[in-house]
């Protein structure tokens, strides 16, 4: 469920891929059974392609990676968080259109 521009995140690689990234990272917390998550998935892919080189984009399946989801208090999905320098700097919950996601990420580049 990810493309060449979207990182597949897990409990195991979250620290190295997100917290230690030199670029801002947009993380989409999702689950396979979530309707709005399926709706936003192609938009996340488009944002990843558009922001390639400036920021990273990743997806973390909350059902398969409960540790990270719990650590960040994910209660509703999709939840989108922007990480910069190892910290959460922005957050959005629910379906967002492409312009909203680009704006969410661009202000941290």
mmCIF file of N, CA, C and O in Angstrom:
data_model
loop_
_atom_site.group_PDB
_atom_site.id
_atom_site.type_symbol
_atom_site.label_atom_id
_atom_site.label_comp_id
_atom_site.label_asym_id
_atom_site.label_seq_id
_atom_site.Cartn_x
_atom_site.Cartn_y
_atom_site.Cartn_z
ATOM 1 N N UNK A 1 0.818 -1.200 0.000
ATOM 2 C CA UNK A 1 0.000 0.000 0.000
ATOM 3 C C UNK A 1 0.858 1.258 0.000
ATOM 4 O O UNK A 1 0.443 2.311 0.416
ATOM 5 N N UNK A 2 2.078 1.139 -0.462
ATOM 6 C CA UNK A 2 2.944 2.306 -0.558
ATOM 7 C C UNK A 2 3.667 2.268 -1.895
ATOM 8 O O UNK A 2 3.815 1.221 -2.507
ATOM 9 N N UNK A 3 4.106 3.429 -2.329
ATOM 10 C CA UNK A 3 4.809 3.526 -3.606
ATOM 11 C C UNK A 3 6.293 3.726 -3.351
ATOM 12 O O UNK A 3 6.754 3.726 -2.212
ATOM 13 N N UNK A 4 7.019 3.956 -4.426
ATOM 14 C CA UNK A 4 8.465 4.172 -4.288
ATOM 15 C C UNK A 4 8.783 5.436 -3.496
ATOM 16 O O UNK A 4 9.845 5.548 -2.916
ATOM 17 N N UNK A 5 7.846 6.387 -3.443
ATOM 18 C CA UNK A 5 8.077 7.642 -2.714
ATOM 19 C C UNK A 5 7.605 7.597 -1.267
ATOM 20 O O UNK A 5 7.862 8.527 -0.513
ATOM 21 N N UNK A 6 6.876 6.550 -0.894
ATOM 22 C CA UNK A 6 6.300 6.466 0.443
ATOM 23 C C UNK A 6 7.025 5.383 1.249
ATOM 24 O O UNK A 6 7.107 4.239 0.835
ATOM 25 N N UNK A 7 7.536 5.773 2.405
ATOM 26 C CA UNK A 7 8.205 4.833 3.295
ATOM 27 C C UNK A 7 7.172 3.937 3.972
ATOM 28 O O UNK A 7 6.140 4.422 4.420
ATOM 29 N N UNK A 8 7.449 2.655 4.054
ATOM 30 C CA UNK A 8 6.606 1.745 4.826
ATOM 31 C C UNK A 8 7.223 1.696 6.217
ATOM 32 O O UNK A 8 8.323 1.179 6.405
ATOM 33 N N UNK A 9 6.535 2.286 7.166
ATOM 34 C CA UNK A 9 7.066 2.413 8.525
ATOM 35 C C UNK A 9 6.584 1.279 9.419
ATOM 36 O O UNK A 9 5.508 0.725 9.210
ATOM 37 N N UNK A 10 7.391 0.987 10.436
ATOM 38 C CA UNK A 10 7.054 -0.068 11.395
ATOM 39 C C UNK A 10 7.610 0.323 12.761
ATOM 40 O O UNK A 10 8.367 1.290 12.885
ATOM 41 N N UNK A 11 7.247 -0.462 13.763
ATOM 42 C CA UNK A 11 7.815 -0.243 15.094
ATOM 43 C C UNK A 11 9.342 -0.317 15.031
ATOM 44 O O UNK A 11 10.033 0.388 15.750
ATOM 45 N N UNK A 12 9.855 -1.170 14.138
ATOM 46 C CA UNK A 12 11.297 -1.402 14.058
ATOM 47 C C UNK A 12 12.062 -0.277 13.366
ATOM 48 O O UNK A 12 13.181 0.033 13.734
ATOM 49 N N UNK A 13 11.481 0.336 12.322
ATOM 50 C CA UNK A 13 12.243 1.340 11.575
ATOM 51 C C UNK A 13 11.789 2.781 11.815
ATOM 52 O O UNK A 13 12.313 3.709 11.203
ATOM 53 N N UNK A 14 10.837 2.991 12.702
ATOM 54 C CA UNK A 14 10.291 4.326 12.918
ATOM 55 C C UNK A 14 11.367 5.308 13.377
ATOM 56 O O UNK A 14 11.471 6.415 12.846
ATOM 57 N N UNK A 15 12.177 4.909 14.341
ATOM 58 C CA UNK A 15 13.208 5.815 14.866
ATOM 59 C C UNK A 15 14.166 6.249 13.758
ATOM 60 O O UNK A 15 14.404 7.434 13.553
ATOM 61 N N UNK A 16 14.716 5.291 13.012
ATOM 62 C CA UNK A 16 15.705 5.632 11.985
ATOM 63 C C UNK A 16 15.084 6.374 10.802
ATOM 64 O O UNK A 16 15.704 7.266 10.237
ATOM 65 N N UNK A 17 13.863 6.022 10.430
ATOM 66 C CA UNK A 17 13.236 6.631 9.258
ATOM 67 C C UNK A 17 12.563 7.967 9.536
ATOM 68 O O UNK A 17 12.472 8.806 8.641
ATOM 69 N N UNK A 18 12.081 8.157 10.748
ATOM 70 C CA UNK A 18 11.311 9.367 11.067
ATOM 71 C C UNK A 18 12.042 10.256 12.064
ATOM 72 O O UNK A 18 12.348 11.419 11.775
ATOM 73 N N UNK A 19 12.333 9.733 13.233
ATOM 74 C CA UNK A 19 12.895 10.567 14.302
ATOM 75 C C UNK A 19 14.305 11.042 13.991
ATOM 76 O O UNK A 19 14.706 12.118 14.445
ATOM 77 N N UNK A 20 15.069 10.276 13.223
ATOM 78 C CA UNK A 20 16.442 10.656 12.898
ATOM 79 C C UNK A 20 16.567 11.263 11.503
ATOM 80 O O UNK A 20 17.668 11.541 11.050
ATOM 81 N N UNK A 21 15.448 11.508 10.839
ATOM 82 C CA UNK A 21 15.469 12.076 9.490
ATOM 83 C C UNK A 21 15.956 13.523 9.520
ATOM 84 O O UNK A 21 15.616 14.292 10.425
ATOM 85 N N UNK A 22 16.733 13.886 8.529
ATOM 86 C CA UNK A 22 17.198 15.267 8.408
ATOM 87 C C UNK A 22 16.129 16.148 7.778
ATOM 88 O O UNK A 22 16.191 17.362 7.880
ATOM 89 N N UNK A 23 15.140 15.538 7.141
ATOM 90 C CA UNK A 23 14.051 16.268 6.493
ATOM 91 C C UNK A 23 12.779 16.097 7.324
ATOM 92 O O UNK A 23 12.642 15.127 8.057
ATOM 93 N N UNK A 24 11.840 17.025 7.171
ATOM 94 C CA UNK A 24 10.531 16.807 7.799
ATOM 95 C C UNK A 24 9.895 15.535 7.235
ATOM 96 O O UNK A 24 10.126 15.189 6.068
ATOM 97 N N UNK A 25 9.113 14.853 8.058
ATOM 98 C CA UNK A 25 8.455 13.610 7.634
ATOM 99 C C UNK A 25 6.964 13.687 7.965
ATOM 100 O O UNK A 25 6.595 13.943 9.109
ATOM 101 N N UNK A 26 6.136 13.471 6.942
ATOM 102 C CA UNK A 26 4.700 13.346 7.137
ATOM 103 C C UNK A 26 4.400 11.869 7.323
ATOM 104 O O UNK A 26 4.736 11.057 6.463
ATOM 105 N N UNK A 27 3.787 11.518 8.461
ATOM 106 C CA UNK A 27 3.450 10.120 8.740
ATOM 107 C C UNK A 27 1.931 9.966 8.737
ATOM 108 O O UNK A 27 1.225 10.677 9.447
ATOM 109 N N UNK A 28 1.469 9.037 7.918
ATOM 110 C CA UNK A 28 0.059 8.685 7.831
ATOM 111 C C UNK A 28 -0.162 7.434 8.674
ATOM 112 O O UNK A 28 0.316 6.359 8.340
ATOM 113 N N UNK A 29 -0.857 7.583 9.800
ATOM 114 C CA UNK A 29 -1.223 6.455 10.657
ATOM 115 C C UNK A 29 -2.559 5.928 10.125
ATOM 116 O O UNK A 29 -3.545 6.667 10.113
ATOM 117 N N UNK A 30 -2.593 4.656 9.694
ATOM 118 C CA UNK A 30 -3.754 4.120 8.997
ATOM 119 C C UNK A 30 -4.006 2.662 9.378
ATOM 120 O O UNK A 30 -3.217 2.051 10.085
ATOM 121 N N UNK A 31 -5.125 2.122 8.865
ATOM 122 C CA UNK A 31 -5.438 0.692 9.004
ATOM 123 C C UNK A 31 -6.192 0.247 7.762
ATOM 124 O O UNK A 31 -6.895 1.048 7.124
ATOM 125 N N UNK A 32 -6.066 -1.022 7.427
ATOM 126 C CA UNK A 32 -6.671 -1.562 6.207
ATOM 127 C C UNK A 32 -8.193 -1.482 6.211
ATOM 128 O O UNK A 32 -8.812 -1.342 5.163
ATOM 129 N N UNK A 33 -8.823 -1.554 7.374
ATOM 130 C CA UNK A 33 -10.276 -1.556 7.469
ATOM 131 C C UNK A 33 -10.891 -0.149 7.469
ATOM 132 O O UNK A 33 -12.102 0.010 7.447
ATOM 133 N N UNK A 34 -10.066 0.878 7.472
ATOM 134 C CA UNK A 34 -10.506 2.272 7.621
ATOM 135 C C UNK A 34 -10.863 2.891 6.266
ATOM 136 O O UNK A 34 -9.985 3.086 5.424
ATOM 137 N N UNK A 35 -12.125 3.205 6.070
ATOM 138 C CA UNK A 35 -12.592 3.811 4.817
ATOM 139 C C UNK A 35 -11.904 5.122 4.474
ATOM 140 O O UNK A 35 -11.383 5.294 3.367
ATOM 141 N N UNK A 36 -11.901 6.100 5.390
ATOM 142 C CA UNK A 36 -11.218 7.366 5.093
ATOM 143 C C UNK A 36 -9.717 7.182 4.821
ATOM 144 O O UNK A 36 -9.133 7.932 4.038
ATOM 145 N N UNK A 37 -9.106 6.168 5.437
ATOM 146 C CA UNK A 37 -7.686 5.886 5.177
ATOM 147 C C UNK A 37 -7.487 5.472 3.724
ATOM 148 O O UNK A 37 -6.515 5.871 3.080
ATOM 149 N N UNK A 38 -8.419 4.669 3.208
ATOM 150 C CA UNK A 38 -8.341 4.239 1.813
ATOM 151 C C UNK A 38 -8.545 5.422 0.878
ATOM 152 O O UNK A 38 -7.927 5.500 -0.182
ATOM 153 N N UNK A 39 -9.411 6.356 1.278
ATOM 154 C CA UNK A 39 -9.678 7.533 0.445
ATOM 155 C C UNK A 39 -8.469 8.459 0.386
ATOM 156 O O UNK A 39 -8.195 9.057 -0.647
ATOM 157 N N UNK A 40 -7.752 8.575 1.485
ATOM 158 C CA UNK A 40 -6.633 9.510 1.540
ATOM 159 C C UNK A 40 -5.337 8.906 0.980
ATOM 160 O O UNK A 40 -4.412 9.637 0.611
ATOM 161 N N UNK A 41 -5.270 7.584 0.866
ATOM 162 C CA UNK A 41 -4.036 6.914 0.427
ATOM 163 C C UNK A 41 -3.482 7.449 -0.890
ATOM 164 O O UNK A 41 -2.287 7.769 -0.977
ATOM 165 N N UNK A 42 -4.294 7.601 -1.955
ATOM 166 C CA UNK A 42 -3.715 8.119 -3.199
ATOM 167 C C UNK A 42 -3.245 9.566 -3.076
ATOM 168 O O UNK A 42 -2.292 9.976 -3.739
ATOM 169 N N UNK A 43 -3.882 10.316 -2.204
ATOM 170 C CA UNK A 43 -3.475 11.709 -1.982
ATOM 171 C C UNK A 43 -2.115 11.744 -1.287
ATOM 172 O O UNK A 43 -1.247 12.544 -1.633
ATOM 173 N N UNK A 44 -1.922 10.863 -0.304
ATOM 174 C CA UNK A 44 -0.636 10.768 0.387
ATOM 175 C C UNK A 44 0.456 10.416 -0.625
ATOM 176 O O UNK A 44 1.551 10.985 -0.589
ATOM 177 N N UNK A 45 0.147 9.515 -1.558
ATOM 178 C CA UNK A 45 1.108 9.137 -2.605
ATOM 179 C C UNK A 45 1.472 10.349 -3.468
ATOM 180 O O UNK A 45 2.640 10.570 -3.797
ATOM 181 N N UNK A 46 0.471 11.141 -3.841
ATOM 182 C CA UNK A 46 0.713 12.335 -4.662
ATOM 183 C C UNK A 46 1.579 13.347 -3.916
ATOM 184 O O UNK A 46 2.490 13.936 -4.495
ATOM 185 N N UNK A 47 1.280 13.552 -2.650
ATOM 186 C CA UNK A 47 2.074 14.483 -1.841
ATOM 187 C C UNK A 47 3.512 13.990 -1.737
ATOM 188 O O UNK A 47 4.453 14.775 -1.855
ATOM 189 N N UNK A 48 3.695 12.695 -1.558
ATOM 190 C CA UNK A 48 5.042 12.125 -1.466
ATOM 191 C C UNK A 48 5.826 12.393 -2.744
ATOM 192 O O UNK A 48 7.002 12.775 -2.695
ATOM 193 N N UNK A 49 5.190 12.203 -3.886
ATOM 194 C CA UNK A 49 5.867 12.431 -5.167
ATOM 195 C C UNK A 49 6.204 13.913 -5.343
ATOM 196 O O UNK A 49 7.302 14.270 -5.768
ATOM 197 N N UNK A 50 5.267 14.767 -4.974
ATOM 198 C CA UNK A 50 5.456 16.218 -5.136
ATOM 199 C C UNK A 50 6.535 16.763 -4.201
ATOM 200 O O UNK A 50 7.268 17.680 -4.552
ATOM 201 N N UNK A 51 6.640 16.203 -3.015
ATOM 202 C CA UNK A 51 7.566 16.722 -2.008
ATOM 203 C C UNK A 51 8.902 15.974 -1.985
ATOM 204 O O UNK A 51 9.762 16.282 -1.155
ATOM 205 N N UNK A 52 9.079 15.004 -2.878
ATOM 206 C CA UNK A 52 10.319 14.216 -2.918
ATOM 207 C C UNK A 52 11.527 15.147 -2.985
ATOM 208 O O UNK A 52 11.550 16.103 -3.753
ATOM 209 N N UNK A 53 12.499 14.884 -2.126
ATOM 210 C CA UNK A 53 13.701 15.699 -2.064
ATOM 211 C C UNK A 53 13.616 16.807 -1.023
ATOM 212 O O UNK A 53 14.626 17.244 -0.492
ATOM 213 N N UNK A 54 12.396 17.262 -0.727
ATOM 214 C CA UNK A 54 12.201 18.331 0.262
ATOM 215 C C UNK A 54 11.738 17.786 1.611
ATOM 216 O O UNK A 54 12.039 18.351 2.653
ATOM 217 N N UNK A 55 10.968 16.703 1.551
ATOM 218 C CA UNK A 55 10.406 16.090 2.759
ATOM 219 C C UNK A 55 10.177 14.618 2.469
ATOM 220 O O UNK A 55 10.149 14.197 1.318
ATOM 221 N N UNK A 56 10.008 13.844 3.521
ATOM 222 C CA UNK A 56 9.709 12.424 3.379
ATOM 223 C C UNK A 56 8.259 12.179 3.786
ATOM 224 O O UNK A 56 7.682 12.949 4.555
ATOM 225 N N UNK A 57 7.700 11.110 3.255
ATOM 226 C CA UNK A 57 6.330 10.721 3.587
ATOM 227 C C UNK A 57 6.343 9.226 3.886
ATOM 228 O O UNK A 57 6.945 8.447 3.149
ATOM 229 N N UNK A 58 5.678 8.852 4.973
ATOM 230 C CA UNK A 58 5.606 7.447 5.346
ATOM 231 C C UNK A 58 4.233 7.062 5.834
ATOM 232 O O UNK A 58 3.430 7.920 6.202
ATOM 233 N N UNK A 59 3.963 5.758 5.821
ATOM 234 C CA UNK A 59 2.693 5.216 6.296
ATOM 235 C C UNK A 59 2.980 4.163 7.357
ATOM 236 O O UNK A 59 3.862 3.336 7.168
ATOM 237 N N UNK A 60 2.217 4.222 8.446
ATOM 238 C CA UNK A 60 2.372 3.245 9.514
ATOM 239 C C UNK A 60 1.018 2.602 9.786
ATOM 240 O O UNK A 60 0.069 3.298 10.159
ATOM 241 N N UNK A 61 0.926 1.291 9.575
ATOM 242 C CA UNK A 61 -0.294 0.546 9.834
ATOM 243 C C UNK A 61 -0.415 0.356 11.351
ATOM 244 O O UNK A 61 0.405 -0.320 11.966
ATOM 245 N N UNK A 62 -1.447 0.950 11.936
ATOM 246 C CA UNK A 62 -1.582 0.937 13.397
ATOM 247 C C UNK A 62 -1.937 -0.440 13.950
ATOM 248 O O UNK A 62 -1.647 -0.729 15.110
ATOM 249 N N UNK A 63 -2.560 -1.289 13.135
ATOM 250 C CA UNK A 63 -2.892 -2.639 13.593
ATOM 251 C C UNK A 63 -1.658 -3.522 13.670
ATOM 252 O O UNK A 63 -1.573 -4.414 14.503
ATOM 253 N N UNK A 64 -0.706 -3.280 12.791
ATOM 254 C CA UNK A 64 0.511 -4.087 12.742
ATOM 255 C C UNK A 64 1.647 -3.500 13.574
ATOM 256 O O UNK A 64 2.642 -4.175 13.820
ATOM 257 N N UNK A 65 1.512 -2.253 13.984
ATOM 258 C CA UNK A 65 2.582 -1.543 14.704
ATOM 259 C C UNK A 65 1.997 -0.785 15.891
ATOM 260 O O UNK A 65 2.014 0.436 15.950
ATOM 261 N N UNK A 66 1.493 -1.546 16.824
ATOM 262 C CA UNK A 66 0.771 -0.961 17.966
ATOM 263 C C UNK A 66 1.658 -0.144 18.910
ATOM 264 O O UNK A 66 1.197 0.787 19.550
ATOM 265 N N UNK A 67 2.933 -0.489 18.995
ATOM 266 C CA UNK A 67 3.837 0.214 19.912
ATOM 267 C C UNK A 67 3.940 1.700 19.564
ATOM 268 O O UNK A 67 3.768 2.562 20.427
ATOM 269 N N UNK A 68 4.242 1.997 18.309
ATOM 270 C CA UNK A 68 4.383 3.391 17.881
ATOM 271 C C UNK A 68 3.046 4.104 17.954
ATOM 272 O O UNK A 68 2.959 5.250 18.410
ATOM 273 N N UNK A 69 1.975 3.444 17.522
ATOM 274 C CA UNK A 69 0.646 4.048 17.584
ATOM 275 C C UNK A 69 0.288 4.425 19.020
ATOM 276 O O UNK A 69 -0.225 5.521 19.279
ATOM 277 N N UNK A 70 0.587 3.558 19.960
ATOM 278 C CA UNK A 70 0.307 3.845 21.370
ATOM 279 C C UNK A 70 1.202 4.962 21.896
ATOM 280 O O UNK A 70 0.744 5.843 22.636
ATOM 281 N N UNK A 71 2.467 4.941 21.510
ATOM 282 C CA UNK A 71 3.412 5.958 21.970
ATOM 283 C C UNK A 71 2.962 7.363 21.589
ATOM 284 O O UNK A 71 3.153 8.312 22.341
ATOM 285 N N UNK A 72 2.332 7.491 20.410
ATOM 286 C CA UNK A 72 1.880 8.805 19.946
ATOM 287 C C UNK A 72 0.394 9.038 20.169
ATOM 288 O O UNK A 72 -0.164 10.015 19.679
ATOM 289 N N UNK A 73 -0.236 8.168 20.938
ATOM 290 C CA UNK A 73 -1.625 8.366 21.342
ATOM 291 C C UNK A 73 -2.610 8.377 20.199
ATOM 292 O O UNK A 73 -3.583 9.132 20.225
ATOM 293 N N UNK A 74 -2.380 7.535 19.205
ATOM 294 C CA UNK A 74 -3.277 7.498 18.051
ATOM 295 C C UNK A 74 -4.593 6.847 18.467
ATOM 296 O O UNK A 74 -4.640 5.675 18.793
ATOM 297 N N UNK A 75 -5.652 7.636 18.461
ATOM 298 C CA UNK A 75 -6.973 7.158 18.854
ATOM 299 C C UNK A 75 -7.936 7.128 17.679
ATOM 300 O O UNK A 75 -8.904 6.374 17.688
ATOM 301 N N UNK A 76 -7.703 7.981 16.688
ATOM 302 C CA UNK A 76 -8.547 8.064 15.496
ATOM 303 C C UNK A 76 -7.650 7.975 14.272
ATOM 304 O O UNK A 76 -6.526 8.479 14.292
ATOM 305 N N UNK A 77 -8.179 7.349 13.225
ATOM 306 C CA UNK A 77 -7.409 7.285 11.988
ATOM 307 C C UNK A 77 -8.312 7.686 10.823
ATOM 308 O O UNK A 77 -9.536 7.524 10.919
ATOM 309 N N UNK A 78 -7.748 8.247 9.764
ATOM 310 C CA UNK A 78 -6.328 8.534 9.638
ATOM 311 C C UNK A 78 -5.905 9.705 10.521
ATOM 312 O O UNK A 78 -6.629 10.677 10.671
ATOM 313 N N UNK A 79 -4.726 9.560 11.115
ATOM 314 C CA UNK A 79 -4.054 10.663 11.795
ATOM 315 C C UNK A 79 -2.782 10.920 11.008
ATOM 316 O O UNK A 79 -2.060 9.989 10.675
ATOM 317 N N UNK A 80 -2.541 12.174 10.693
ATOM 318 C CA UNK A 80 -1.339 12.555 9.957
ATOM 319 C C UNK A 80 -0.516 13.458 10.852
ATOM 320 O O UNK A 80 -1.027 14.452 11.381
ATOM 321 N N UNK A 81 0.741 13.096 11.059
ATOM 322 C CA UNK A 81 1.636 13.892 11.899
ATOM 323 C C UNK A 81 2.855 14.288 11.097
ATOM 324 O O UNK A 81 3.375 13.499 10.303
ATOM 325 N N UNK A 82 3.307 15.524 11.329
ATOM 326 C CA UNK A 82 4.549 15.984 10.733
ATOM 327 C C UNK A 82 5.605 15.974 11.831
ATOM 328 O O UNK A 82 5.401 16.556 12.903
ATOM 329 N N UNK A 83 6.716 15.295 11.555
ATOM 330 C CA UNK A 83 7.842 15.225 12.476
ATOM 331 C C UNK A 83 8.993 16.046 11.903
ATOM 332 O O UNK A 83 9.254 15.992 10.700
ATOM 333 N N UNK A 84 9.648 16.795 12.766
ATOM 334 C CA UNK A 84 10.837 17.552 12.369
ATOM 335 C C UNK A 84 11.808 17.513 13.534
ATOM 336 O O UNK A 84 11.423 17.783 14.672
ATOM 337 N N UNK A 85 13.043 17.155 13.238
ATOM 338 C CA UNK A 85 14.071 17.038 14.279
ATOM 339 C C UNK A 85 13.626 16.123 15.417
ATOM 340 O O UNK A 85 13.865 16.400 16.589
ATOM 341 N N UNK A 86 12.938 15.040 15.069
ATOM 342 C CA UNK A 86 12.538 14.045 16.048
ATOM 343 C C UNK A 86 11.313 14.387 16.873
ATOM 344 O O UNK A 86 10.942 13.641 17.771
ATOM 345 N N UNK A 87 10.670 15.518 16.563
ATOM 346 C CA UNK A 87 9.510 15.955 17.340
ATOM 347 C C UNK A 87 8.280 16.111 16.458
ATOM 348 O O UNK A 87 8.388 16.460 15.280
ATOM 349 N N UNK A 88 7.096 15.903 17.036
ATOM 350 C CA UNK A 88 5.854 16.181 16.324
ATOM 351 C C UNK A 88 5.694 17.700 16.281
ATOM 352 O O UNK A 88 5.706 18.364 17.319
ATOM 353 N N UNK A 89 5.563 18.240 15.069
ATOM 354 C CA UNK A 89 5.410 19.693 14.931
ATOM 355 C C UNK A 89 4.046 20.072 14.375
ATOM 356 O O UNK A 89 3.675 21.246 14.392
ATOM 357 N N UNK A 90 3.297 19.089 13.871
ATOM 358 C CA UNK A 90 1.956 19.364 13.366
ATOM 359 C C UNK A 90 1.168 18.068 13.313
ATOM 360 O O UNK A 90 1.758 16.987 13.250
ATOM 361 N N UNK A 91 -0.164 18.206 13.304
ATOM 362 C CA UNK A 91 -1.021 17.021 13.361
ATOM 363 C C UNK A 91 -2.367 17.346 12.741
ATOM 364 O O UNK A 91 -2.887 18.446 12.914
ATOM 365 N N UNK A 92 -2.917 16.383 12.014
ATOM 366 C CA UNK A 92 -4.269 16.502 11.465
ATOM 367 C C UNK A 92 -4.949 15.144 11.613
ATOM 368 O O UNK A 92 -4.309 14.104 11.462
ATOM 369 N N UNK A 93 -6.228 15.176 11.911
ATOM 370 C CA UNK A 93 -6.995 13.941 12.072
ATOM 371 C C UNK A 93 -8.134 13.941 11.061
ATOM 372 O O UNK A 93 -8.805 14.947 10.882
ATOM 373 N N UNK A 94 -8.323 12.793 10.420
ATOM 374 C CA UNK A 94 -9.401 12.655 9.446
ATOM 375 C C UNK A 94 -8.939 12.928 8.027
ATOM 376 O O UNK A 94 -7.790 13.259 7.776
ATOM 377 N N UNK A 95 -9.883 12.779 7.108
ATOM 378 C CA UNK A 95 -9.591 12.971 5.690
ATOM 379 C C UNK A 95 -9.188 14.416 5.414
ATOM 380 O O UNK A 95 -9.828 15.344 5.891
ATOM 381 N N UNK A 96 -8.144 14.581 4.643
ATOM 382 C CA UNK A 96 -7.690 15.899 4.205
ATOM 383 C C UNK A 96 -7.436 15.830 2.705
ATOM 384 O O UNK A 96 -6.995 14.803 2.187
ATOM 385 N N UNK A 97 -7.684 16.944 2.008
ATOM 386 C CA UNK A 97 -7.401 16.949 0.576
ATOM 387 C C UNK A 97 -5.924 17.241 0.343
ATOM 388 O O UNK A 97 -5.175 17.534 1.278
ATOM 389 N N UNK A 98 -5.503 17.169 -0.907
ATOM 390 C CA UNK A 98 -4.086 17.323 -1.232
ATOM 391 C C UNK A 98 -3.557 18.689 -0.815
ATOM 392 O O UNK A 98 -2.473 18.788 -0.226
ATOM 393 N N UNK A 99 -4.301 19.737 -1.090
ATOM 394 C CA UNK A 99 -3.849 21.095 -0.738
ATOM 395 C C UNK A 99 -3.623 21.220 0.767
ATOM 396 O O UNK A 99 -2.644 21.840 1.205
ATOM 397 N N UNK A 100 -4.510 20.635 1.553
ATOM 398 C CA UNK A 100 -4.372 20.688 3.013
ATOM 399 C C UNK A 100 -3.121 19.941 3.480
ATOM 400 O O UNK A 100 -2.411 20.404 4.368
ATOM 401 N N UNK A 101 -2.852 18.783 2.870
ATOM 402 C CA UNK A 101 -1.666 18.009 3.260
ATOM 403 C C UNK A 101 -0.378 18.711 2.849
ATOM 404 O O UNK A 101 0.587 18.746 3.615
ATOM 405 N N UNK A 102 -0.359 19.274 1.646
ATOM 406 C CA UNK A 102 0.826 20.000 1.187
ATOM 407 C C UNK A 102 1.087 21.188 2.114
ATOM 408 O O UNK A 102 2.234 21.411 2.537
ATOM 409 N N UNK A 103 0.055 21.913 2.465
ATOM 410 C CA UNK A 103 0.196 23.070 3.364
ATOM 411 C C UNK A 103 0.701 22.635 4.734
ATOM 412 O O UNK A 103 1.573 23.275 5.319
ATOM 413 N N UNK A 104 0.167 21.532 5.233
ATOM 414 C CA UNK A 104 0.572 20.993 6.537
ATOM 415 C C UNK A 104 2.080 20.703 6.551
ATOM 416 O O UNK A 104 2.764 21.012 7.526
ATOM 417 N N UNK A 105 2.576 20.144 5.471
ATOM 418 C CA UNK A 105 3.988 19.752 5.386
ATOM 419 C C UNK A 105 4.901 20.919 4.994
ATOM 420 O O UNK A 105 5.969 21.092 5.578
ATOM 421 N N UNK A 106 4.463 21.735 4.044
ATOM 422 C CA UNK A 106 5.314 22.815 3.517
ATOM 423 C C UNK A 106 5.740 23.819 4.577
ATOM 424 O O UNK A 106 6.835 24.352 4.519
ATOM 425 N N UNK A 107 4.878 24.087 5.543
ATOM 426 C CA UNK A 107 5.239 25.102 6.546
ATOM 427 C C UNK A 107 6.369 24.650 7.461
ATOM 428 O O UNK A 107 6.900 25.437 8.240
ATOM 429 N N UNK A 108 6.798 23.393 7.321
ATOM 430 C CA UNK A 108 7.889 22.884 8.151
ATOM 431 C C UNK A 108 9.151 22.582 7.348
ATOM 432 O O UNK A 108 10.088 21.979 7.863
ATOM 433 N N UNK A 109 9.165 23.016 6.095
ATOM 434 C CA UNK A 109 10.336 22.782 5.243
ATOM 435 C C UNK A 109 11.264 23.989 5.324
ATOM 436 O O UNK A 109 10.859 25.110 5.337
#
